[in-house]
Amino acid sequence: MKRNFVRFLTVMVVGIMLKGCGKKVYKVTIPSETPHDNITYEVNIIHKNYYNPTDEERQYAYLVAYAMTHGEAPIIQTMGTNVAINIAKENGVNLIDVFNSPNYFSGMHDGVWSISITNEDGKLEWIPVTEDMLTDELKEAVDLAFAQNFTDGSLFYYKRQPDSKMPMPEEFIQEGDWIFFKEFSK
């Protein structure tokens, strides 16, 4: 019984955090067979949802995450979505406006979110992103971006190539080969 209750408690606390109850403190007592063995924990809920998307923004974010970061680790998909959210919050616009803004996100071809591949003959081919390409893992990664910001407010990101001549920003967060930052070096 204790084991199931602890598992329920963990799910309940995570659920509270993800539903964004704000900064509250909860006292939780785990009962045992004998009253003197009861354990009381103080649970601090430290944040609320980072961004509450509309259903359309959420679906659009899935498509963009796939187009921009397919094949990358889920944390990159989360952090890439965080950058878009940061831009939306900074400019007072919705996510779809950010995704459709020129110069922020590549991955759109002829007005459709797409991935590019190079054929055997060296020619670039664009493949539209479809709903069946979106995995549960990708959706969970994007949904995590709505719950929490992992980029410290970064407004830009790129994948650093080994032969890149692009200067490193003065302040940045690096996750694998990806660089997340607020402003370009001066």
GROMACS .gro file of C-alpha atoms in nm:
model
  186
    1MET     CA    1   0.000   0.000   0.000
    2LYS     CA    2   0.277   0.248   0.086
    3ARG     CA    3   0.445   0.194  -0.249
    4ASN     CA    4   0.129   0.268  -0.449
    5PHE     CA    5   0.054   0.572  -0.236
    6VAL     CA    6   0.406   0.710  -0.284
    7ARG     CA    7   0.372   0.658  -0.660
    8PHE     CA    8   0.035   0.836  -0.648
    9LEU     CA    9   0.190   1.116  -0.442
   10THR     CA   10   0.469   1.163  -0.696
   11VAL     CA   11   0.220   1.177  -0.982
   12MET     CA   12   0.000   1.414  -0.782
   13VAL     CA   13   0.288   1.653  -0.706
   14VAL     CA   14   0.413   1.649  -1.066
   15GLY     CA   15   0.056   1.703  -1.183
   16ILE     CA   16   0.021   2.000  -0.949
   17MET     CA   17   0.345   2.148  -1.080
   18LEU     CA   18   0.246   2.105  -1.442
   19LYS     CA   19  -0.101   2.250  -1.385
   20GLY     CA   20   0.067   2.563  -1.255
   21CYS     CA   21  -0.069   2.611  -0.905
   22GLY     CA   22   0.179   2.891  -0.846
   23LYS     CA   23   0.401   2.928  -0.543
   24LYS     CA   24   0.225   2.733  -0.268
   25VAL     CA   25   0.335   2.497   0.002
   26TYR     CA   26   0.150   2.171   0.065
   27LYS     CA   27   0.191   1.944   0.366
   28VAL     CA   28   0.144   1.582   0.273
   29THR     CA   29   0.127   1.299   0.526
   30ILE     CA   30   0.196   0.945   0.416
   31PRO     CA   31  -0.004   0.714   0.644
   32SER     CA   32   0.135   0.391   0.781
   33GLU     CA   33  -0.009   0.103   0.979
   34THR     CA   34   0.090   0.267   1.308
   35PRO     CA   35   0.019   0.639   1.368
   36HIS     CA   36   0.364   0.717   1.513
   37ASP     CA   37   0.529   0.610   1.183
   38ASN     CA   38   0.341   0.867   0.973
   39ILE     CA   39   0.578   1.080   0.769
   40THR     CA   40   0.493   1.440   0.682
   41TYR     CA   41   0.661   1.611   0.387
   42GLU     CA   42   0.646   1.975   0.293
   43VAL     CA   43   0.612   2.010  -0.083
   44ASN     CA   44   0.699   2.344  -0.241
   45ILE     CA   45   0.542   2.418  -0.576
   46ILE     CA   46   0.797   2.652  -0.726
   47HIS     CA   47   0.660   2.749  -1.064
   48LYS     CA   48   0.353   2.771  -1.276
   49ASN     CA   49   0.321   2.684  -1.644
   50TYR     CA   50   0.568   2.884  -1.845
   51TYR     CA   51   0.326   2.934  -2.134
   52ASN     CA   52  -0.037   2.832  -2.185
   53PRO     CA   53  -0.076   2.766  -2.558
   54THR     CA   54  -0.398   2.743  -2.752
   55ASP     CA   55  -0.463   2.404  -2.914
   56GLU     CA   56  -0.359   2.557  -3.248
   57GLU     CA   57  -0.032   2.692  -3.105
   58ARG     CA   58   0.044   2.353  -2.948
   59GLN     CA   59  -0.014   2.165  -3.276
   60TYR     CA   60   0.189   2.422  -3.468
   61ALA     CA   61   0.473   2.390  -3.214
   62TYR     CA   62   0.482   2.013  -3.273
   63LEU     CA   63   0.519   2.067  -3.649
   64VAL     CA   64   0.790   2.329  -3.608
   65ALA     CA   65   0.983   2.122  -3.353
   66TYR     CA   66   0.989   1.832  -3.596
   67ALA     CA   67   1.092   2.051  -3.889
   68MET     CA   68   1.365   2.226  -3.691
   69THR     CA   69   1.503   1.950  -3.472
   70HIS     CA   70   1.396   1.607  -3.604
   71GLY     CA   71   1.653   1.348  -3.512
   72GLU     CA   72   1.779   1.552  -3.215
   73ALA     CA   73   1.750   1.467  -2.846
   74PRO     CA   74   1.418   1.561  -2.682
   75ILE     CA   75   1.588   1.830  -2.470
   76ILE     CA   76   1.682   2.015  -2.791
   77GLN     CA   77   1.318   2.002  -2.905
   78THR     CA   78   1.215   2.138  -2.566
   79MET     CA   79   1.474   2.414  -2.563
   80GLY     CA   80   1.402   2.512  -2.926
   81THR     CA   81   1.036   2.553  -2.836
   82ASN     CA   82   1.141   2.752  -2.527
   83VAL     CA   83   1.320   3.000  -2.756
   84ALA     CA   84   1.001   3.053  -2.957
   85ILE     CA   85   0.803   3.104  -2.635
   86ASN     CA   86   1.064   3.353  -2.510
   87ILE     CA   87   1.033   3.551  -2.834
   88ALA     CA   88   0.652   3.548  -2.810
   89LYS     CA   89   0.660   3.671  -2.452
   90GLU     CA   90   0.923   3.937  -2.524
   91ASN     CA   91   0.727   4.076  -2.821
   92GLY     CA   92   0.374   4.027  -2.685
   93VAL     CA   93   0.265   3.803  -2.974
   94ASN     CA   94   0.142   3.445  -3.001
   95LEU     CA   95   0.357   3.147  -3.097
   96ILE     CA   96   0.216   3.113  -3.447
   97ASP     CA   97   0.319   3.471  -3.523
   98VAL     CA   98   0.671   3.391  -3.400
   99PHE     CA   99   0.697   3.072  -3.603
  100ASN     CA  100   0.582   3.255  -3.917
  101SER     CA  101   0.817   3.550  -3.870
  102PRO     CA  102   1.098   3.572  -4.124
  103ASN     CA  103   1.454   3.516  -4.001
  104TYR     CA  104   1.368   3.324  -3.684
  105PHE     CA  105   1.296   2.968  -3.788
  106SER     CA  106   1.398   2.781  -4.098
  107GLY     CA  107   1.211   2.471  -4.199
  108MET     CA  108   0.925   2.622  -4.392
  109HIS     CA  109   0.921   2.559  -4.766
  110ASP     CA  110   0.649   2.703  -4.989
  111GLY     CA  111   0.444   2.790  -4.679
  112VAL     CA  112   0.456   2.436  -4.533
  113TRP     CA  113   0.672   2.313  -4.243
  114SER     CA  114   0.911   2.067  -4.403
  115ILE     CA  115   1.237   1.883  -4.359
  116SER     CA  116   1.506   1.887  -4.622
  117ILE     CA  117   1.706   1.591  -4.745
  118THR     CA  118   1.978   1.571  -5.004
  119ASN     CA  119   1.911   1.314  -5.275
  120GLU     CA  120   2.176   1.082  -5.416
  121ASP     CA  121   2.230   1.326  -5.703
  122GLY     CA  122   2.302   1.606  -5.450
  123LYS     CA  123   1.972   1.784  -5.509
  124LEU     CA  124   1.781   1.922  -5.211
  125GLU     CA  125   1.431   1.780  -5.161
  126TRP     CA  126   1.168   1.915  -4.920
  127ILE     CA  127   0.931   1.674  -4.742
  128PRO     CA  128   0.627   1.828  -4.567
  129VAL     CA  129   0.590   1.747  -4.197
  130THR     CA  130   0.271   1.551  -4.138
  131GLU     CA  131   0.082   1.448  -3.824
  132ASP     CA  132   0.197   1.085  -3.856
  133MET     CA  133   0.562   1.198  -3.827
  134LEU     CA  134   0.498   1.344  -3.479
  135THR     CA  135   0.594   1.095  -3.209
  136ASP     CA  136   0.470   1.089  -2.852
  137GLU     CA  137   0.829   1.161  -2.744
  138LEU     CA  138   0.839   1.479  -2.954
  139LYS     CA  139   0.500   1.592  -2.823
  140GLU     CA  140   0.613   1.533  -2.463
  141ALA     CA  141   0.932   1.733  -2.528
  142VAL     CA  142   0.733   2.026  -2.669
  143ASP     CA  143   0.476   2.006  -2.389
  144LEU     CA  144   0.760   2.024  -2.137
  145ALA     CA  145   0.861   2.358  -2.293
  146PHE     CA  146   0.515   2.493  -2.209
  147ALA     CA  147   0.563   2.388  -1.847
  148GLN     CA  148   0.916   2.516  -1.786
  149ASN     CA  149   1.187   2.730  -1.946
  150PHE     CA  150   1.524   2.556  -1.975
  151THR     CA  151   1.697   2.834  -2.174
  152ASP     CA  152   1.720   3.122  -1.925
  153GLY     CA  153   1.525   3.345  -2.164
  154SER     CA  154   1.732   3.273  -2.477
  155LEU     CA  155   1.602   3.436  -2.796
  156PHE     CA  156   1.829   3.260  -3.047
  157TYR     CA  157   1.975   2.916  -3.104
  158TYR     CA  158   2.177   2.730  -3.362
  159LYS     CA  159   2.361   2.405  -3.409
  160ARG     CA  160   2.732   2.472  -3.397
  161GLN     CA  161   2.920   2.294  -3.674
  162PRO     CA  162   3.284   2.188  -3.616
  163ASP     CA  163   3.408   2.419  -3.893
  164SER     CA  164   3.181   2.709  -3.794
  165LYS     CA  165   3.328   3.056  -3.817
  166MET     CA  166   3.035   3.206  -3.626
  167PRO     CA  167   3.164   3.371  -3.308
  168MET     CA  168   3.039   3.229  -2.982
  169PRO     CA  169   2.804   3.459  -2.788
  170GLU     CA  170   2.946   3.602  -2.467
  171GLU     CA  171   2.675   3.435  -2.258
  172PHE     CA  172   2.509   3.114  -2.368
  173ILE     CA  173   2.378   2.774  -2.269
  174GLN     CA  174   2.520   2.479  -2.458
  175GLU     CA  175   2.340   2.147  -2.489
  176GLY     CA  176   2.534   1.907  -2.709
  177ASP     CA  177   2.621   2.093  -3.030
  178TRP     CA  178   2.340   2.346  -2.979
  179ILE     CA  179   2.399   2.699  -2.854
  180PHE     CA  180   2.115   2.898  -2.688
  181PHE     CA  181   2.163   3.268  -2.614
  182LYS     CA  182   1.991   3.605  -2.560
  183GLU     CA  183   2.203   3.831  -2.779
  184PHE     CA  184   2.481   3.819  -3.031
  185SER     CA  185   2.832   3.918  -2.921
  186LYS     CA  186   2.914   4.282  -2.974
   0.00000   0.00000   0.00000
